[in-house]
Amino acid sequence: MDELPIGRRVAYWRGRRKMSQQVFADRLGKSKSWVDKVERGVRRLDKFSVVYDIADVLQVDVQLLLGKEVERKPETQNCIDQVEVEEIRAALERYDQMSAFFQAVPHSPPLTEMRKAVSHAWLTYQHAKYGALARALPKLLRDAQGADSAHATSDEASTAAHLLGQVYQIASSVLRKVGEHELSWLAADRSIAVSQRAGDQLLAGLASYRVGSALLALGRVRPSLEVNVNIANRLAPVGPERPRAEQLSVYGMLLLNGAMSAARIGDAATVRDLLCGADQASLELGGDFNHYWTSFGPTNVQLHRCATAVELGDGRLAVEAHLNMDKTGFHAMLPERRAHHFLDIARGYTQIGDVEKAGEMLLEGDRLAPSEIRCRPLAHEVLSDVLRRTRGTPPAPIAELAEQMGVGV
């Protein structure tokens, strides 16, 4: 789109935002005639201040309006760019599903197709293919919203709501990974409401987990701890009957997420209690499973022992736990979990001053799931720290990774 004149680019993004010329003009403080002339190229945009105002109203990076969008390099194909973020934002901003209360929805995908699409999206996320997922999410969100509206008064209302709740959770997770924390929180919050309509306590519990993760990423640590612990307590197994495996999985993940929040505020005692509870749940579960897409089990508890140690600033403990980990269970984990762990351990090694090993961990994660390293702002920070503290010229693989990620000393 960089070959288009700026007026055409303004018209394109206005159309993408579903704004009429009048609405756009009102938000910009201009007349409809002024907007029309700009879009037709009759009036020039020769003031940067006006271009920045337009970009702000359209919620796009100003570089997109100026036609200076950077082409993706092959090695960054799996990351999410500004255009994709804005498309996901636009899908989350849609409220036209409310029309189901007033008139019939004209079309929505069959629920059998939706189930397949949602399962594929979960697997795409757990294999850390964030770019591919970002490109699929806007349509998936619209389709799930449409299906939810179409079946709002049918016997399949709860099924459609369940699928939409899952899609919101997928969106929340991938947005948090790439640093879009406010949008991640919005998607997670949407999932809670939809999950309640679906009548599934475990899906609602997992939505609370996503809310806790988004709050933690936003620096709202105590609310994150509270939501994880409160919902975990409500889902805690009670009574003589053996709890369902799905219940143990969601319950355990809430405890693990709570432990991460407690670690962020330096509450080591709460971290130990929550990890102990999660460990007991994993033992009762009897192995590593992916119920409700949680990847919960003894191995994930071990990964969180390392991660919480890093958050507490105890890199040595994290590294020791990593070296003593059950390798069989670890290698059976899905790529996103393993690469995330390598990033955590890279941070642990920087805490004890071993930047060479930290670099090796980043490379291990990159070989396993490039998007988990190249697309995450946290990984950029760790790599920058490794480069800054490396004496002399960094090893060739690290230098190459830094160049591909656009990270300098």
Coordinates of C-alpha atoms in Angstrom, one line a residue:
M1 CA 0.0 0.0 0.0
D2 CA 3.1 2.3 0.2
E3 CA 2.6 3.3 -3.5
L4 CA -0.7 5.0 -2.8
P5 CA -1.0 8.7 -2.1
I6 CA -1.5 9.6 1.5
G7 CA -5.1 10.6 1.0
R8 CA -5.9 7.2 -0.4
R9 CA -4.2 5.6 2.6
V10 CA -6.3 7.7 5.0
A11 CA -9.5 6.6 3.1
Y12 CA -8.3 3.0 3.3
W13 CA -7.8 3.1 7.1
R14 CA -11.0 5.0 7.7
G15 CA -12.8 2.3 5.8
R16 CA -11.1 -0.4 7.9
R17 CA -12.3 1.4 11.0
K18 CA -15.9 1.4 9.7
M19 CA -16.0 5.2 10.0
S20 CA -18.1 7.4 7.8
Q21 CA -16.5 10.6 6.5
Q22 CA -18.7 12.6 8.8
V23 CA -17.8 10.6 12.0
F24 CA -14.1 10.8 11.0
A25 CA -14.4 14.5 10.5
D26 CA -16.1 15.0 13.8
R27 CA -13.4 13.1 15.7
L28 CA -10.7 15.1 13.9
G29 CA -12.4 18.4 14.4
K30 CA -12.6 19.1 10.6
S31 CA -15.4 19.3 8.1
K32 CA -16.7 16.4 6.0
S33 CA -15.7 18.5 2.9
W34 CA -12.2 18.8 4.2
V35 CA -11.9 15.0 4.7
D36 CA -13.4 14.3 1.2
K37 CA -10.8 16.6 -0.4
V38 CA -7.9 15.0 1.5
E39 CA -9.0 11.5 0.5
R40 CA -9.4 12.5 -3.2
G41 CA -6.0 14.2 -3.2
V42 CA -7.5 17.7 -3.9
R43 CA -6.1 19.0 -0.5
R44 CA -2.5 18.2 0.5
L45 CA -1.5 17.1 4.0
D46 CA 1.6 19.2 4.5
K47 CA 1.5 19.5 8.3
F48 CA 3.0 16.7 10.3
S49 CA 0.8 17.7 13.3
V50 CA -2.3 17.0 11.2
V51 CA -1.0 13.7 10.0
Y52 CA -0.3 12.7 13.6
D53 CA -3.8 13.7 14.6
I54 CA -5.2 11.5 11.8
A55 CA -3.1 8.6 12.9
D56 CA -4.3 9.0 16.4
V57 CA -8.0 9.0 15.4
L58 CA -7.5 6.0 13.1
Q59 CA -5.4 4.2 15.7
V60 CA -2.5 3.3 13.4
D61 CA 1.2 4.0 13.4
V62 CA 1.9 7.3 11.6
Q63 CA 4.4 5.4 9.5
L64 CA 1.6 3.5 7.8
L65 CA 0.0 6.8 6.7
L66 CA 3.3 8.1 5.4
G67 CA 3.8 4.9 3.4
K68 CA 7.0 4.0 5.3
E69 CA 5.9 0.6 6.6
V70 CA 8.9 -1.7 6.9
E71 CA 8.9 -4.9 4.9
R72 CA 9.1 -8.0 6.9
K73 CA 12.4 -9.9 6.8
P74 CA 12.1 -13.6 6.3
E75 CA 13.2 -14.3 9.8
T76 CA 10.5 -12.0 11.3
Q77 CA 7.6 -13.6 9.4
N78 CA 6.3 -15.2 12.6
C79 CA 6.1 -11.9 14.5
I80 CA 3.1 -9.6 14.7
D81 CA 3.2 -6.2 13.1
Q82 CA 1.2 -3.0 13.7
V83 CA -1.3 -3.8 10.9
E84 CA -2.1 -7.2 12.5
V85 CA -2.5 -5.7 15.9
E86 CA -4.9 -3.1 14.6
E87 CA -6.9 -5.8 12.8
I88 CA -7.2 -7.8 16.0
R89 CA -8.2 -4.5 17.8
A90 CA -10.9 -3.8 15.2
A91 CA -12.3 -7.3 15.7
L92 CA -12.4 -6.8 19.5
E93 CA -14.1 -3.5 19.0
R94 CA -17.0 -4.9 17.1
Y95 CA -20.3 -4.7 19.0
D96 CA -22.6 -5.6 16.1
Q97 CA -23.2 -9.0 17.6
M98 CA -25.7 -7.1 19.7
S99 CA -27.9 -7.1 16.5
A100 CA -29.0 -10.7 17.4
F101 CA -31.3 -9.1 20.0
F102 CA -33.0 -7.1 17.3
Q103 CA -32.8 -9.2 14.1
A104 CA -31.6 -12.5 12.8
V105 CA -27.9 -12.8 12.0
P106 CA -27.7 -13.5 8.3
H107 CA -24.9 -16.0 8.3
S108 CA -22.4 -17.7 10.6
P109 CA -20.0 -20.6 10.2
P110 CA -21.3 -24.1 11.2
L111 CA -20.2 -25.0 14.8
T112 CA -18.4 -28.1 13.5
E113 CA -16.2 -25.9 11.4
M114 CA -15.7 -23.5 14.3
R115 CA -14.6 -26.3 16.6
K116 CA -11.9 -27.3 14.1
A117 CA -10.8 -23.7 13.7
V118 CA -10.5 -23.1 17.4
S119 CA -8.6 -26.3 18.0
H120 CA -6.2 -25.4 15.2
A121 CA -5.7 -21.9 16.8
W122 CA -4.9 -23.4 20.2
L123 CA -2.3 -25.7 18.6
T124 CA -0.9 -22.8 16.6
Y125 CA -0.4 -20.9 19.8
Q126 CA 1.1 -23.8 21.7
H127 CA 3.6 -24.2 18.9
A128 CA 4.5 -20.5 19.1
K129 CA 3.4 -19.6 15.6
Y130 CA 2.4 -16.2 16.7
G131 CA 2.5 -14.5 13.2
A132 CA 0.3 -17.1 11.6
L133 CA -2.1 -16.9 14.5
A134 CA -2.3 -13.1 14.4
R135 CA -3.2 -13.2 10.7
A136 CA -6.0 -15.8 11.4
L137 CA -7.3 -14.2 14.6
P138 CA -9.4 -11.3 13.2
K139 CA -11.5 -13.6 11.0
L140 CA -11.7 -16.2 13.8
L141 CA -12.9 -13.5 16.2
R142 CA -15.5 -12.3 13.7
D143 CA -16.7 -15.9 12.9
A144 CA -16.9 -16.8 16.6
Q145 CA -18.8 -13.6 17.4
G146 CA -21.2 -14.3 14.5
A147 CA -21.7 -17.9 15.6
D148 CA -22.4 -16.8 19.2
S149 CA -25.0 -14.3 18.0
A150 CA -26.6 -16.7 15.5
H151 CA -27.1 -19.3 18.2
A152 CA -28.0 -17.0 21.1
T153 CA -31.5 -18.3 21.4
S154 CA -30.9 -21.9 20.1
D155 CA -30.2 -25.2 21.9
E156 CA -26.5 -24.7 20.9
A157 CA -26.1 -21.3 22.6
S158 CA -23.8 -22.7 25.3
T159 CA -21.6 -24.4 22.7
A160 CA -21.2 -21.2 20.6
A161 CA -20.5 -19.2 23.7
H162 CA -17.9 -21.8 24.8
L163 CA -16.1 -21.5 21.4
L164 CA -16.1 -17.7 21.5
G165 CA -14.8 -17.8 25.1
Q166 CA -11.9 -19.9 23.9
V167 CA -11.1 -17.5 21.0
Y168 CA -11.0 -14.6 23.3
Q169 CA -8.6 -16.5 25.5
I170 CA -6.3 -17.3 22.5
A171 CA -6.3 -13.7 21.5
S172 CA -5.5 -12.6 25.1
S173 CA -2.6 -15.0 25.3
V174 CA -0.9 -14.0 22.0
L175 CA -1.5 -10.3 22.6
R176 CA 0.2 -10.6 26.0
K177 CA 3.2 -12.4 24.4
V178 CA 3.9 -9.5 22.1
G179 CA 3.4 -6.7 24.6
E180 CA -0.1 -5.6 23.8
H181 CA -1.2 -5.9 27.5
E182 CA -4.2 -3.6 27.5
L183 CA -5.8 -5.5 24.6
S184 CA -4.8 -8.8 26.3
W185 CA -6.7 -7.7 29.3
L186 CA -9.8 -6.7 27.3
A187 CA -9.9 -10.0 25.5
A188 CA -9.5 -12.0 28.8
D189 CA -12.2 -9.9 30.4
R190 CA -14.6 -10.6 27.5
S191 CA -13.8 -14.3 27.9
I192 CA -15.0 -14.3 31.5
A193 CA -18.4 -12.9 30.6
V194 CA -18.9 -15.3 27.7
S195 CA -17.7 -18.3 29.7
Q196 CA -20.4 -17.6 32.3
R197 CA -23.0 -17.8 29.5
A198 CA -21.4 -21.0 28.3
G199 CA -22.1 -22.5 31.8
D200 CA -18.6 -23.9 32.2
Q201 CA -16.9 -23.1 35.5
L202 CA -13.6 -24.4 34.3
L203 CA -13.6 -22.3 31.1
A204 CA -14.5 -19.3 33.4
G205 CA -11.6 -20.3 35.7
L206 CA -9.2 -20.4 32.8
A207 CA -10.5 -17.0 31.7
S208 CA -9.6 -15.7 35.2
Y209 CA -6.2 -17.2 34.7
R210 CA -5.9 -15.1 31.5
V211 CA -7.1 -12.0 33.3
G212 CA -4.5 -12.6 36.0
S213 CA -1.7 -13.0 33.4
A214 CA -2.8 -9.7 31.7
L215 CA -2.9 -7.9 35.0
L216 CA 0.6 -9.2 35.9
A217 CA 1.9 -8.0 32.6
L218 CA 0.4 -4.6 33.2
G219 CA 2.1 -4.4 36.6
R220 CA -1.1 -4.8 38.5
V221 CA 0.5 -7.5 40.6
R222 CA -1.7 -7.7 43.7
P223 CA -5.0 -7.8 41.8
S224 CA -3.4 -10.5 39.7
L225 CA -2.5 -12.5 42.8
E226 CA -6.0 -12.1 44.2
V227 CA -7.9 -13.2 41.1
N228 CA -5.8 -16.3 40.7
V229 CA -6.0 -17.3 44.3
N230 CA -9.7 -16.5 44.8
I231 CA -10.8 -18.5 41.7
A232 CA -8.4 -21.3 42.6
N233 CA -10.1 -21.6 46.0
R234 CA -13.5 -21.9 44.4
L235 CA -12.3 -24.6 42.1
A236 CA -10.3 -26.5 44.8
P237 CA -11.1 -30.2 44.9
V238 CA -13.3 -31.0 48.0
G239 CA -15.0 -34.1 49.3
P240 CA -14.2 -37.8 49.0
E241 CA -14.8 -38.1 45.3
R242 CA -11.8 -38.0 43.0
P243 CA -11.8 -34.7 41.1
R244 CA -11.9 -34.5 37.3
A245 CA -8.6 -34.3 35.5
E246 CA -9.8 -31.0 33.9
Q247 CA -10.6 -29.5 37.2
L248 CA -7.2 -30.4 38.6
S249 CA -5.5 -28.9 35.5
V250 CA -7.3 -25.5 35.7
Y251 CA -7.0 -25.4 39.5
G252 CA -3.3 -26.1 39.2
M253 CA -2.6 -23.5 36.6
L254 CA -4.4 -20.8 38.7
L255 CA -2.1 -21.7 41.6
L256 CA 1.0 -21.5 39.3
N257 CA -0.1 -18.1 38.0
G258 CA -0.7 -16.9 41.5
A259 CA 2.8 -18.1 42.4
M260 CA 4.2 -15.9 39.6
S261 CA 2.4 -12.9 41.0
A262 CA 3.5 -13.5 44.5
A263 CA 7.1 -13.8 43.3
R264 CA 6.9 -10.5 41.5
I265 CA 6.2 -8.8 44.9
G266 CA 8.9 -10.8 46.7
D267 CA 6.5 -12.9 48.8
A268 CA 8.5 -16.1 48.9
A269 CA 6.3 -17.8 51.5
T270 CA 3.2 -17.5 49.4
V271 CA 5.2 -18.7 46.4
R272 CA 6.1 -21.8 48.3
D273 CA 2.5 -22.4 49.4
L274 CA 1.1 -22.0 46.0
L275 CA 3.7 -24.2 44.3
C276 CA 3.1 -26.9 46.9
G277 CA -0.6 -26.8 46.2
A278 CA 0.1 -27.0 42.4
D279 CA 2.5 -29.9 43.0
Q280 CA -0.1 -31.8 44.9
A281 CA -2.6 -31.3 42.2
S282 CA -0.1 -32.5 39.5
L283 CA 0.6 -35.6 41.5
E284 CA -3.1 -36.4 41.9
L285 CA -3.4 -35.8 38.2
G286 CA -0.8 -38.4 37.6
G287 CA 1.2 -36.9 34.7
D288 CA 1.5 -34.2 32.2
F289 CA -1.7 -33.5 30.2
N290 CA -3.1 -30.8 28.0
H291 CA -6.7 -30.6 29.4
Y292 CA -8.3 -27.3 28.5
W293 CA -5.1 -26.5 26.7
T294 CA -3.3 -26.0 30.1
S295 CA -0.2 -28.3 29.6
F296 CA -0.5 -28.9 33.3
G297 CA 1.3 -31.6 35.2
P298 CA 4.5 -32.2 37.3
T299 CA 6.8 -30.8 34.5
N300 CA 4.9 -27.5 34.3
V301 CA 5.2 -27.2 38.0
Q302 CA 9.0 -27.7 37.7
L303 CA 9.1 -25.0 35.0
H304 CA 7.3 -22.6 37.4
R305 CA 9.7 -23.4 40.2
C306 CA 12.4 -22.0 37.9
A307 CA 10.3 -19.1 36.7
T308 CA 9.3 -18.0 40.2
A309 CA 12.9 -18.3 41.4
V310 CA 13.9 -15.9 38.6
E311 CA 11.2 -13.4 39.6
L312 CA 12.4 -13.6 43.2
G313 CA 15.9 -12.7 41.9
D314 CA 17.4 -16.1 42.8
G315 CA 19.0 -17.1 39.5
R316 CA 21.2 -19.7 41.1
L317 CA 18.2 -21.6 42.4
A318 CA 16.5 -21.3 39.0
V319 CA 19.5 -22.7 37.2
E320 CA 19.9 -25.6 39.7
A321 CA 16.3 -26.5 39.3
H322 CA 16.7 -26.4 35.5
L323 CA 19.7 -28.7 35.6
N324 CA 17.9 -31.2 37.9
M325 CA 14.7 -31.2 35.9
D326 CA 13.1 -34.4 34.5
K327 CA 14.4 -34.2 30.9
T328 CA 12.0 -36.7 29.6
G329 CA 9.0 -34.8 30.7
F330 CA 10.5 -31.5 29.5
H331 CA 11.1 -32.7 26.0
A332 CA 7.5 -33.9 25.8
M333 CA 6.2 -30.4 26.5
L334 CA 4.9 -28.3 23.6
P335 CA 7.3 -25.8 21.9
E336 CA 5.9 -22.7 23.5
R337 CA 6.3 -24.0 27.0
R338 CA 9.9 -25.2 26.4
A339 CA 11.0 -22.0 24.6
H340 CA 9.4 -19.9 27.4
H341 CA 11.4 -21.9 29.9
F342 CA 14.7 -21.3 28.0
L343 CA 13.9 -17.5 28.2
D344 CA 13.4 -17.8 31.9
I345 CA 16.6 -19.6 32.4
A346 CA 18.5 -17.1 30.3
R347 CA 17.3 -14.5 32.8
G348 CA 18.5 -16.7 35.6
Y349 CA 21.9 -17.0 34.1
T350 CA 22.2 -13.2 33.7
Q351 CA 21.3 -12.9 37.4
I352 CA 24.4 -14.9 38.3
G353 CA 26.6 -13.2 35.8
D354 CA 26.9 -16.0 33.3
V355 CA 26.0 -14.2 30.1
E356 CA 27.6 -16.9 27.9
K357 CA 25.1 -19.5 29.2
A358 CA 22.3 -16.9 29.0
G359 CA 23.1 -16.5 25.4
E360 CA 23.1 -20.3 24.9
M361 CA 19.6 -20.5 26.4
L362 CA 18.3 -17.8 24.1
L363 CA 19.7 -19.7 21.1
E364 CA 18.1 -22.9 22.4
G365 CA 14.8 -21.2 22.6
D366 CA 15.2 -19.6 19.2
R367 CA 16.0 -23.0 17.6
L368 CA 12.9 -24.5 19.2
A369 CA 10.3 -21.8 18.7
P370 CA 11.7 -18.6 17.0
S371 CA 8.6 -16.5 17.7
E372 CA 8.9 -17.0 21.5
I373 CA 12.3 -15.3 21.4
R374 CA 12.1 -12.9 18.5
C375 CA 8.7 -11.6 19.1
R376 CA 8.7 -11.0 22.8
P377 CA 9.8 -7.7 24.3
L378 CA 11.2 -9.5 27.3
A379 CA 13.5 -11.6 25.1
H380 CA 14.8 -8.4 23.5
E381 CA 15.6 -7.0 26.9
V382 CA 17.5 -10.1 27.9
L383 CA 19.5 -10.3 24.7
S384 CA 20.3 -6.6 25.0
D385 CA 21.6 -7.3 28.5
V386 CA 23.7 -10.2 27.2
L387 CA 25.3 -8.1 24.5
R388 CA 26.0 -5.2 26.9
R389 CA 27.7 -7.4 29.4
T390 CA 29.7 -9.5 26.9
R391 CA 33.4 -8.7 26.9
G392 CA 34.7 -8.2 23.4
T393 CA 33.0 -9.4 20.3
P394 CA 29.9 -11.5 21.0
P395 CA 29.8 -15.1 19.6
A396 CA 28.7 -15.2 16.0
P397 CA 25.4 -17.0 16.7
I398 CA 24.5 -14.3 19.3
A399 CA 25.5 -11.5 17.0
E400 CA 23.4 -13.0 14.2
L401 CA 20.4 -13.4 16.4
A402 CA 20.8 -9.8 17.6
E403 CA 20.9 -8.6 14.0
Q404 CA 17.8 -10.5 13.0
M405 CA 15.9 -9.2 16.1
G406 CA 17.1 -5.7 15.6
V407 CA 18.8 -5.6 19.0
G408 CA 21.9 -3.4 19.5
V409 CA 24.2 -3.1 22.5

